[in-house]
XYZ file of C-alpha atoms in Angstrom:
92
model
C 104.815 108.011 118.149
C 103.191 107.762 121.315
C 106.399 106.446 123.185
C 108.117 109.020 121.729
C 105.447 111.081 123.097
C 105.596 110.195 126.826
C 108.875 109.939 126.849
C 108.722 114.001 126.970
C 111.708 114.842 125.370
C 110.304 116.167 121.800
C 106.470 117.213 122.650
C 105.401 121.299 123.131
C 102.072 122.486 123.114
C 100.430 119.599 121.116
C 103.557 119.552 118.548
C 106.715 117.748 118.568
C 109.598 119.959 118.682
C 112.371 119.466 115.908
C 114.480 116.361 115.631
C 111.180 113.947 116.548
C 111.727 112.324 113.448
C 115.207 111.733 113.859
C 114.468 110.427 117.584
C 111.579 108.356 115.925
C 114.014 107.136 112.982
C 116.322 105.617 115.553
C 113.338 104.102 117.729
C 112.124 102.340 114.916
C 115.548 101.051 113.762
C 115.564 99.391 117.619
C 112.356 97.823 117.112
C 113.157 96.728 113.091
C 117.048 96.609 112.844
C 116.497 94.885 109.086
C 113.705 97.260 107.959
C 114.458 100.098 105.410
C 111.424 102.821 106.870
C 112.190 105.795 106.142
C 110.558 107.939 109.387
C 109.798 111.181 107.372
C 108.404 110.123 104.088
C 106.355 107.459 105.541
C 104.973 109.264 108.120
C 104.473 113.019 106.190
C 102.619 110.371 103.927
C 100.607 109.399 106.506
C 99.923 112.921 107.749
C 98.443 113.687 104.206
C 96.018 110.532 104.573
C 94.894 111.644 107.909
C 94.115 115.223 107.350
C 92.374 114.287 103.568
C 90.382 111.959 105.782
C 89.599 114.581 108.154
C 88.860 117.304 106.052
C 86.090 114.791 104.554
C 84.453 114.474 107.948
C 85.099 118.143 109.383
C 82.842 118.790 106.254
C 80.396 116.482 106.617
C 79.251 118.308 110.431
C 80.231 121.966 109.424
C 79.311 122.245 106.415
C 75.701 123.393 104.588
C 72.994 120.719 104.935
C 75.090 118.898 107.598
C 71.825 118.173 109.978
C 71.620 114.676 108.195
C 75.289 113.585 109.324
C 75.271 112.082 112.707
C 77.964 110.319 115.275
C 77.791 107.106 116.364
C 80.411 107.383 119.825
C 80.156 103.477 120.294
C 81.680 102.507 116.582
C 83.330 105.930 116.055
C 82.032 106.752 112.518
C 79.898 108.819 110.765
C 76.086 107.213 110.239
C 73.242 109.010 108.165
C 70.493 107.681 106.101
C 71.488 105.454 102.506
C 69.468 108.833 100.912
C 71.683 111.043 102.769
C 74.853 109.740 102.077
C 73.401 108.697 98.434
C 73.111 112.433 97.850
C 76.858 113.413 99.443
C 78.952 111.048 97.126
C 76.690 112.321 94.266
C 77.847 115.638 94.802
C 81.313 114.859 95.218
């Protein structure tokens, strides 16, 4: 994804324009000639995975009672107190 991204060819405004996925189908059949990926399903399946996970921690920092969530920039995850995050799963 990111070659196909510098390469230029298929990125607008943050979005790839249409046929990336045919591009990227051919890209990867280069790089695995004997592998059967599929470029849409597995990566529209990965899209989903993403976006559920970001959801989760959009919600943890904008949502009510969010002061207790905090960022830790050096391991790039989400840190609060074993109470705090006690109480989140419990709710969920």
């Amino acid at each position: 994804m990111v070659d196909l991204y510098n390469v230029g060819t298929y990125n607008a405004d943050m979005i790839f324009k249409v046929g990336y996925l045919n591009e990227l189908k051919r890209m990867l059949e280069k790089v695995l000639p004997h592998a059967t990926l599929k470029a849409k399903p597995n990566l529209e399946s990965r899209f989903r995975t993403l976006k559920r996970d970001w959801e989760i921690v959009y919600n943890m920092f904008s949502g009510k009672d969010n002061s207790e969530f905090g960022w830790d920039k050096h391991r790039q995850m989400v840190v609060a107190k074993d109470a705090v995050w006690n109480s989140y799963i419990n709710v969920r």
